[in-house]
Short mmCIF file of N, CA and C and ligand atoms in Angstrom, two decimals:
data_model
loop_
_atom_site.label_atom_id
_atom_site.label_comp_id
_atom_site.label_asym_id
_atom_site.label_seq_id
_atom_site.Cartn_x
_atom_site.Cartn_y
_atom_site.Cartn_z
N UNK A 1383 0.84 -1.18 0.00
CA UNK A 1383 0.00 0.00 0.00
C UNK A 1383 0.89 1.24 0.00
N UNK A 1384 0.43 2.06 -0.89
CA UNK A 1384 1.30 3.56 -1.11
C UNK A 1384 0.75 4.04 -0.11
N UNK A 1385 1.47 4.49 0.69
CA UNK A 1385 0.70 5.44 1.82
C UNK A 1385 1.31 7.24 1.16
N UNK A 1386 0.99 8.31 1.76
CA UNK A 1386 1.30 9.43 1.55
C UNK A 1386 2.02 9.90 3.22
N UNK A 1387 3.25 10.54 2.64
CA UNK A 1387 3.93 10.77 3.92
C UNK A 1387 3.92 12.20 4.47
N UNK A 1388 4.18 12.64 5.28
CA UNK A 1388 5.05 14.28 5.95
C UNK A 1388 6.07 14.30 6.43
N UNK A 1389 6.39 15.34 6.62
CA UNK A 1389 7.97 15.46 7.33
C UNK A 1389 7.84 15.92 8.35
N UNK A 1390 8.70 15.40 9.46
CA UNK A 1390 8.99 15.62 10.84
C UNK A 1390 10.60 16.22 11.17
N UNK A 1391 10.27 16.86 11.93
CA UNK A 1391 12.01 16.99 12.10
C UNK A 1391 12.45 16.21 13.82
N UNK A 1392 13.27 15.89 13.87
CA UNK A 1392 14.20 15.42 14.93
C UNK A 1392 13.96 16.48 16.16
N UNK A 1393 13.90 16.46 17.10
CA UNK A 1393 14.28 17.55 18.35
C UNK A 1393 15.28 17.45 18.64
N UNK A 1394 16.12 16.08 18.74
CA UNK A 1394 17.90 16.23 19.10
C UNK A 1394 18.70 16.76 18.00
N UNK A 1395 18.40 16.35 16.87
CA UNK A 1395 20.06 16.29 16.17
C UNK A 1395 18.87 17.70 14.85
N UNK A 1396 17.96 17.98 14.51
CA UNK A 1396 17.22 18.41 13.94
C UNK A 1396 17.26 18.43 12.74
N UNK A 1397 17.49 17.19 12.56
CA UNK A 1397 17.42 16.45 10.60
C UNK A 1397 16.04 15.60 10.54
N UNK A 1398 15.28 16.09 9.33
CA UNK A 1398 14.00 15.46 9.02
C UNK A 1398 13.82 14.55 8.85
N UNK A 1399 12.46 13.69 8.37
CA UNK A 1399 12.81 12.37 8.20
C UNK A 1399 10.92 12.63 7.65
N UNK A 1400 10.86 11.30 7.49
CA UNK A 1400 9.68 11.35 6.64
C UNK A 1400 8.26 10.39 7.51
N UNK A 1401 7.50 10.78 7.98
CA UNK A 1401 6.88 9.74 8.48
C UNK A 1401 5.30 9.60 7.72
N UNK A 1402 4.06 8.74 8.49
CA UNK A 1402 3.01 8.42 8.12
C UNK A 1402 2.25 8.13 9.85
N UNK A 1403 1.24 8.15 9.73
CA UNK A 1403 0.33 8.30 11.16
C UNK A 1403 -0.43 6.90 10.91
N UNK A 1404 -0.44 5.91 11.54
CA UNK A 1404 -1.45 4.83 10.97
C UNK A 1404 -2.75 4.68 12.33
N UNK A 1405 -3.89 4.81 12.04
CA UNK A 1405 -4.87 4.39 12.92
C UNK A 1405 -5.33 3.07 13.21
N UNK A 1406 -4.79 2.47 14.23
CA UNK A 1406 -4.85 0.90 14.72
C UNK A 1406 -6.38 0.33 14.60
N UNK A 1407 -7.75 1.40 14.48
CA UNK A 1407 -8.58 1.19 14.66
C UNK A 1407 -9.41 0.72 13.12
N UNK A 1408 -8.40 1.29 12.09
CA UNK A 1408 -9.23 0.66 10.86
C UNK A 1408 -9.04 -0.67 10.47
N UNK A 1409 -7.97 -1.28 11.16
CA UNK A 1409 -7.49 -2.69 10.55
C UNK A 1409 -7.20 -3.54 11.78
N UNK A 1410 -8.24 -3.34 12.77
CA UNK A 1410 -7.87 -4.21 13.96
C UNK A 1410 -6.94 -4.56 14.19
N UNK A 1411 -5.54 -3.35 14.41
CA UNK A 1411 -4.23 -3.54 14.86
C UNK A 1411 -3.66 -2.85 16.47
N UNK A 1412 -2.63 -4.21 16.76
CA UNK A 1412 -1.98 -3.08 17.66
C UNK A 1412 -0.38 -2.92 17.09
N UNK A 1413 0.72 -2.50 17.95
CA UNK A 1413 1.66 -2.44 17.53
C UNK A 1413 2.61 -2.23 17.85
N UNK A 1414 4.31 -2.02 17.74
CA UNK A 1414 4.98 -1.98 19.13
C UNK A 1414 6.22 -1.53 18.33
N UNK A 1415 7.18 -0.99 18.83
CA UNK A 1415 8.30 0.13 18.45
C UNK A 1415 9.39 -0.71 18.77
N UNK A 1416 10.62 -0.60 17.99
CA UNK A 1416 12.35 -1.20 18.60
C UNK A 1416 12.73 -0.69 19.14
N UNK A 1417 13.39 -1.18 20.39
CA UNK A 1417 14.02 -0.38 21.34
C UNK A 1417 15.55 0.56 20.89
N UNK A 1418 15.90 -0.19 19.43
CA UNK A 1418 17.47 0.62 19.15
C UNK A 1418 17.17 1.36 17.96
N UNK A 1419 16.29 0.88 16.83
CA UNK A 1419 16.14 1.92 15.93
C UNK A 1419 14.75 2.53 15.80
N UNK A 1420 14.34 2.58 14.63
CA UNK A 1420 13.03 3.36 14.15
C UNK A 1420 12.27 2.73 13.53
N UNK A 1421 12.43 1.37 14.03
CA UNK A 1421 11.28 0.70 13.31
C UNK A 1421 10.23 0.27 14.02
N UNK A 1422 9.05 -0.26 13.55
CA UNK A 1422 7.80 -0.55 14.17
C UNK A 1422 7.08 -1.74 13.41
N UNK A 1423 6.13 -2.65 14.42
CA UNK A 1423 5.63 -3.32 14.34
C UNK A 1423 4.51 -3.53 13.92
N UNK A 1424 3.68 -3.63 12.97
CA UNK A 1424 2.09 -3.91 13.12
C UNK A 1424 1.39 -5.25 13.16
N UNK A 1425 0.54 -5.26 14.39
CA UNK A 1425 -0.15 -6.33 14.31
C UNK A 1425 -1.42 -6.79 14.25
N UNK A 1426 -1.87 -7.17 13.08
CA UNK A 1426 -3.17 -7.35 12.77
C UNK A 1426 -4.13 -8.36 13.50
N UNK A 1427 -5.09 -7.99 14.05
CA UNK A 1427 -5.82 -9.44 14.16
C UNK A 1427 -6.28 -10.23 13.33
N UNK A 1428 -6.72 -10.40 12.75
CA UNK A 1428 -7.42 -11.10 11.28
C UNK A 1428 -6.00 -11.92 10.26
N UNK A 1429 -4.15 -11.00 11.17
CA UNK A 1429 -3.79 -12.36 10.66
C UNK A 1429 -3.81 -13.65 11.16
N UNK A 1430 -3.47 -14.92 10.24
CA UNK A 1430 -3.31 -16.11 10.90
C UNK A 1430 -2.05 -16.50 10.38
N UNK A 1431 -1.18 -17.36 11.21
CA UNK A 1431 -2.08 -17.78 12.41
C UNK A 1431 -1.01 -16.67 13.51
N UNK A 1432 -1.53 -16.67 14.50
CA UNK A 1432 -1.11 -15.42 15.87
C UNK A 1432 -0.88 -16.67 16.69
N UNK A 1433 0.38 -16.77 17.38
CA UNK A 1433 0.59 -17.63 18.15
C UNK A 1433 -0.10 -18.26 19.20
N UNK A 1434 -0.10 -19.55 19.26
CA UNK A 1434 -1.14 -20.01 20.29
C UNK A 1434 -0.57 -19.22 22.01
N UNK A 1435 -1.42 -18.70 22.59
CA UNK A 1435 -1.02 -18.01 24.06
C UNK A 1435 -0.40 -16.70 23.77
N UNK A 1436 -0.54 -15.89 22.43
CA UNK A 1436 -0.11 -14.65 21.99
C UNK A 1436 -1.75 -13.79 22.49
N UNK A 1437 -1.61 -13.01 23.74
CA UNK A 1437 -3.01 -12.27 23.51
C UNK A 1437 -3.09 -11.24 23.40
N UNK A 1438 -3.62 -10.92 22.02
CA UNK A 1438 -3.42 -9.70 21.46
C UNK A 1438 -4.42 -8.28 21.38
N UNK A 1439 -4.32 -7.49 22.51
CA UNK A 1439 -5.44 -6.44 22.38
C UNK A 1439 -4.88 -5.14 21.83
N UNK A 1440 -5.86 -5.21 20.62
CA UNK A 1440 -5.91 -4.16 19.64
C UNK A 1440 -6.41 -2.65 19.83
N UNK A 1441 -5.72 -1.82 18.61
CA UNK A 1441 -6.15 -0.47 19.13
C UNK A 1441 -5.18 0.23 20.16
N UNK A 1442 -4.19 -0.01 20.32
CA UNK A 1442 -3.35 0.10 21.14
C UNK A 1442 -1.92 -0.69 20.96
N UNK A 1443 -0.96 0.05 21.65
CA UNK A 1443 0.62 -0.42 21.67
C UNK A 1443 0.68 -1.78 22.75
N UNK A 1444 1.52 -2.79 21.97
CA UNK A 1444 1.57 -4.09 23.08
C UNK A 1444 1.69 -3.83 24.42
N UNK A 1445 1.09 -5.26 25.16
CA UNK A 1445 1.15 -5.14 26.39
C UNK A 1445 2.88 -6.08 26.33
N UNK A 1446 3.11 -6.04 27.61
CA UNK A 1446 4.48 -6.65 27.83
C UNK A 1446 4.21 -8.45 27.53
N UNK A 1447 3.55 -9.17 28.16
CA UNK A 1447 3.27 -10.27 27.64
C UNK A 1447 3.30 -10.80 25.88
N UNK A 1448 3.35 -10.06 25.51
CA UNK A 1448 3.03 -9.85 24.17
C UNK A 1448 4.51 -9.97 22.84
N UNK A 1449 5.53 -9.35 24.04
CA UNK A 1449 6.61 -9.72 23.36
C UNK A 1449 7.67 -10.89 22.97
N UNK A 1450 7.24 -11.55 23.94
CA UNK A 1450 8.02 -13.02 24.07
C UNK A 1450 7.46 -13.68 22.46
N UNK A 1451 6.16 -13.38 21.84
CA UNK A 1451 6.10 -13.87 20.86
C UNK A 1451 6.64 -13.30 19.36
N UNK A 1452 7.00 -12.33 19.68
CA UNK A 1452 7.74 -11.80 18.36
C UNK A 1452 9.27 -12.03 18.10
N UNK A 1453 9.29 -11.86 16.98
CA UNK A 1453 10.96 -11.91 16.31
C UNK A 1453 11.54 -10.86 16.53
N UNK A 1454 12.83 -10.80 16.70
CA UNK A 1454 13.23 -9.19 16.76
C UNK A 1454 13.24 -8.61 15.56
N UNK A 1455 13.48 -7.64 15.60
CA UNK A 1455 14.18 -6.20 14.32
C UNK A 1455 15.34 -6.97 13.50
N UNK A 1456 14.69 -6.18 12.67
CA UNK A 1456 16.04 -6.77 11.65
C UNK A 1456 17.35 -6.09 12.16
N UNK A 1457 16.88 -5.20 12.82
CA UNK A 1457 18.42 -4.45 13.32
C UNK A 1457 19.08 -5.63 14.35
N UNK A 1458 18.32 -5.93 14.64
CA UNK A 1458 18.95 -6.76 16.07
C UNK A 1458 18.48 -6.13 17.35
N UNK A 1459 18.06 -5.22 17.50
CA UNK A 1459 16.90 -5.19 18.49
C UNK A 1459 15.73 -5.34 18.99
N UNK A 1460 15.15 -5.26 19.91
CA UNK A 1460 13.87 -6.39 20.32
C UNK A 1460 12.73 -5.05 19.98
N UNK A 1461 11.45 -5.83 19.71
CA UNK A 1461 9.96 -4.53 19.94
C UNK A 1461 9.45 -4.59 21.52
N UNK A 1462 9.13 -3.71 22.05
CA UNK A 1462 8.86 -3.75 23.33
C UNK A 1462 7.74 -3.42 23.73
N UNK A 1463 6.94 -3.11 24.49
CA UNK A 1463 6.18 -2.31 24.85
C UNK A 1463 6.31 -1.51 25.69
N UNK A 1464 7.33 -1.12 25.95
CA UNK A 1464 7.84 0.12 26.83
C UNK A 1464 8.90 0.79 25.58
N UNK A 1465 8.89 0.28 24.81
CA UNK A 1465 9.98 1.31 23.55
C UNK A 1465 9.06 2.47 22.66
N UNK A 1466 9.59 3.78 22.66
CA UNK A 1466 9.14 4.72 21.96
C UNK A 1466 9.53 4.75 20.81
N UNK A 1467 9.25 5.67 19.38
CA UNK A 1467 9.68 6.11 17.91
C UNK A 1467 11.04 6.55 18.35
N UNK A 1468 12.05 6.28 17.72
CA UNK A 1468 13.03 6.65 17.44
C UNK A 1468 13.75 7.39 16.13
N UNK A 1469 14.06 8.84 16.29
CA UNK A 1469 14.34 9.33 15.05
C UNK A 1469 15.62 8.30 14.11
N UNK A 1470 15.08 8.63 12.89
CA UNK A 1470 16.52 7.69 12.20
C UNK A 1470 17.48 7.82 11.78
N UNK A 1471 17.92 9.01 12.29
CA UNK A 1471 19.12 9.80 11.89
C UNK A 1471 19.70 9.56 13.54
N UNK A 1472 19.71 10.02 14.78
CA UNK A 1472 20.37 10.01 15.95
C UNK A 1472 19.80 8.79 16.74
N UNK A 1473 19.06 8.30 16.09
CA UNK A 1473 18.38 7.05 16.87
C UNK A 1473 17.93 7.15 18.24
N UNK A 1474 17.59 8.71 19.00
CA UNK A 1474 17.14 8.98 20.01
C UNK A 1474 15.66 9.43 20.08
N UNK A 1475 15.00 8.85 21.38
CA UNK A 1475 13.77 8.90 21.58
C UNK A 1475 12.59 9.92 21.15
N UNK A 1476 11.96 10.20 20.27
CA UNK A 1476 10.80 11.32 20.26
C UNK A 1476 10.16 11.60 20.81
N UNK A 1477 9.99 12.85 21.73
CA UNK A 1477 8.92 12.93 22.62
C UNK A 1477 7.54 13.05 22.17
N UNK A 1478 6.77 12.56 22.58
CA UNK A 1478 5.24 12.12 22.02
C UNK A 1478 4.51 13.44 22.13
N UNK A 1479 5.16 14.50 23.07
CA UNK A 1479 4.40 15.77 23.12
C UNK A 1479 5.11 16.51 21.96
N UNK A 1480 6.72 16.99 22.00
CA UNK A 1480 7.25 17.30 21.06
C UNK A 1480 6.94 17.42 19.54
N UNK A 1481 6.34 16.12 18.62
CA UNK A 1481 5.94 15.93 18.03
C UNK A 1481 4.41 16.89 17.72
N UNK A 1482 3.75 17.14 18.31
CA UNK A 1482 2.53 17.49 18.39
C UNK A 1482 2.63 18.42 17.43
N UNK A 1483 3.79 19.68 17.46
CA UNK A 1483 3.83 20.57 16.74
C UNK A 1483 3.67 20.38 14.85
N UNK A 1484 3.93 18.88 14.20
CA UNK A 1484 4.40 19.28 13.11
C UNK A 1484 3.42 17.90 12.55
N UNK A 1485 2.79 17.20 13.67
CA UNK A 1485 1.86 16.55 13.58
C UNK A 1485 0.60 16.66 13.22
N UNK A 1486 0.28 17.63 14.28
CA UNK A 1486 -1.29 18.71 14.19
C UNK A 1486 -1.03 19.32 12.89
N UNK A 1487 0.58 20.08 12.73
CA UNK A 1487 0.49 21.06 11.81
C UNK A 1487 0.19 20.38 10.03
N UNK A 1488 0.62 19.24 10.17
CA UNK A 1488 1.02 18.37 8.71
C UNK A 1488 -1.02 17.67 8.75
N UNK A 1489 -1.60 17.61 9.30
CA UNK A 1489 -3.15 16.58 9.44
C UNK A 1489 -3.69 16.94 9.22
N UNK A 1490 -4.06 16.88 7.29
CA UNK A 1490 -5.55 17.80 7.42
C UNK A 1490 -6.65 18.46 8.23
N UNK A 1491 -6.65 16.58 9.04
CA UNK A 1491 -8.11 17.22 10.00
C UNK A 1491 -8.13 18.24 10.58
N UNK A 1492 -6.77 18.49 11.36
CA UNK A 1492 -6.71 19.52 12.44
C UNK A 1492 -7.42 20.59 11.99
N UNK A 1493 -8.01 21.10 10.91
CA UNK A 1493 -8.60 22.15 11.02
C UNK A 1493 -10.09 22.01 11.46
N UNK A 1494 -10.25 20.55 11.20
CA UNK A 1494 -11.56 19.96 11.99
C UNK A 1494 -11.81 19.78 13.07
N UNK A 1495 -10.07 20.02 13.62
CA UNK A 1495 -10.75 19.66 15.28
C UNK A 1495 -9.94 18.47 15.78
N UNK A 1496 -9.17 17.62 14.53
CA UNK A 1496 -8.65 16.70 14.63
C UNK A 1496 -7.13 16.95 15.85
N UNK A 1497 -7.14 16.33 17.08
CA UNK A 1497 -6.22 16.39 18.15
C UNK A 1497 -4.88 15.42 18.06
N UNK A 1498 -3.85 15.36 18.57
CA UNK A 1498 -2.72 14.22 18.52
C UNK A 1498 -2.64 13.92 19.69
N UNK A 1499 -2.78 12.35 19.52
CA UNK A 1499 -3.04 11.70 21.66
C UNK A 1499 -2.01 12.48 22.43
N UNK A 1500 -0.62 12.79 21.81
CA UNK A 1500 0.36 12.99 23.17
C UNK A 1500 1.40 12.01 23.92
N UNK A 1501 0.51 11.23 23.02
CA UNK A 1501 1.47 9.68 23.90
C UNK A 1501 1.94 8.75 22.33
N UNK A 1502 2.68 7.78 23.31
CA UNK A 1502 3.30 6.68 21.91
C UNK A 1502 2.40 5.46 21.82
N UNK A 1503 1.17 5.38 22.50
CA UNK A 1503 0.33 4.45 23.35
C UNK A 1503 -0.73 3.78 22.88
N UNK A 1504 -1.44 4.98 22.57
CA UNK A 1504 -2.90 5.16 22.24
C UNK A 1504 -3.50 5.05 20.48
N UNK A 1505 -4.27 4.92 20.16
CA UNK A 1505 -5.21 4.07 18.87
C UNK A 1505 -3.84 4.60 17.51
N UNK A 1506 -3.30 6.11 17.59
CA UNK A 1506 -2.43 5.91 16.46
C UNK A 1506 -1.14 5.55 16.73
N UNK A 1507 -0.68 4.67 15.54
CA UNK A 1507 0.84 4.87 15.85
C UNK A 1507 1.32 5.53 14.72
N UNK A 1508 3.58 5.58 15.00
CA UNK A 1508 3.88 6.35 13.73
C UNK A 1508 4.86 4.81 13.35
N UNK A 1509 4.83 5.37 11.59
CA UNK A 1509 5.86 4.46 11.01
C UNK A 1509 6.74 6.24 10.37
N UNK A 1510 7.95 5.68 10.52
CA UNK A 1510 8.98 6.45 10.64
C UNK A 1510 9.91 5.70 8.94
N UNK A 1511 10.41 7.00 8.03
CA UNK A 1511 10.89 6.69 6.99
C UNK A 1511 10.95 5.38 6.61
N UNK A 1512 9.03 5.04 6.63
CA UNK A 1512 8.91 3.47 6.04
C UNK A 1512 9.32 2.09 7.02
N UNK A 1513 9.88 2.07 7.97
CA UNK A 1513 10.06 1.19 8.56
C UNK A 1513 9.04 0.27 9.49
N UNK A 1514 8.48 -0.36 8.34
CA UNK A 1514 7.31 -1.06 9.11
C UNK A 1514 7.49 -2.48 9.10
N UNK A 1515 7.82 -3.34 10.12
CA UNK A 1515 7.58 -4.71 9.35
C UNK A 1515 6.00 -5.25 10.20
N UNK A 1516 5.43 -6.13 9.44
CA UNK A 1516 3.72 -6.72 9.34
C UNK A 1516 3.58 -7.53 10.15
N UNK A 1517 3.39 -8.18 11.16
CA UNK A 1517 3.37 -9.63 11.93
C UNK A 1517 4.06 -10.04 12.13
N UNK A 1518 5.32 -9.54 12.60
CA UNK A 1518 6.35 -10.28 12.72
C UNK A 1518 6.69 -11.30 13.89
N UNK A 1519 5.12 -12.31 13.83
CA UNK A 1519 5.23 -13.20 15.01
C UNK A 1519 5.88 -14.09 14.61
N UNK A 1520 7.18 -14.64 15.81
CA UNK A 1520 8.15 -15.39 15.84
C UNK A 1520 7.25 -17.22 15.33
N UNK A 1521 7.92 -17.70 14.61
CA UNK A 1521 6.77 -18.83 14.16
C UNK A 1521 7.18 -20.12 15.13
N UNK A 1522 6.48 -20.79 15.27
CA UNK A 1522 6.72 -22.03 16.43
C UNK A 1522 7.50 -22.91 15.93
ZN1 ZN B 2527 15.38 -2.06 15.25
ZN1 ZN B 2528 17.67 12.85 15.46
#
């Protein structure tokens, strides 16, 4: 899927990067961030098969239980549910408020009224210069 992107800039090192906003709520997903780079997870319900004892509540960033069933990053780091977006240029944390500025400013809706949660948590997540991998449940 072609998605359409915006640009964000970094707060540490302040080099841009390109991201996309995905809403967990249209495709019964949740999803979960690498702890070393900028990549992210999505996880669908409706795929199969989801590991037997994987329980997966959607609409939201994994719970901790949740990770023992995934593969890591291709980087070699793990998805967590305590890991935030990481810019991909300094590979340091984005603050979820920080962001707000270029978030709201880049979202059509916002002139509708449309708000940004504030958090890394809640129904949207970000994929960051494309780095998405799909289900990446570890297979039995
Ligand atoms: Zn990674
Ligand atoms: Zn940076």
């Amino acid at each position: 899927m072609v998605r359409e992107t915006s640009i964000g800039v970094c707060e540490h090192c302040h080099t841009e990067f390109s991201y996309y906003l995905v809403h967990n709520g249209f495709n019964d997903s949740a999803y979960a961030y690498c702890d070393t780079c900028e990549q992210c997870t999505i996880l669908t319900r409706s795929h199969k098969p989801i590991p037997p004892g994987a329980v997966l509540s959607v609409y939201q960033r994994i719970s901790n239980d949740v990770e023992s069933f995934l593969k890591p990053c291709p980087c070699g780091g793990m998805f967590r549910a305590d890991a935030d977006p990481r810019c991909p240029h300094c590979r340091q944390v984005l603050s979820p408020v920080l962001v707000r500025k270029y978030l709201e400013g880049n979202a059509p809706g916002t002139k509708k009224g449309w708000k940004w949660q504030n958090n890394w948590s809640g129904i949207y997540s970000i994929v960051i210069a494309n780095k998405c991998v799909s289900d990446c449940w570890k297979l039995q």
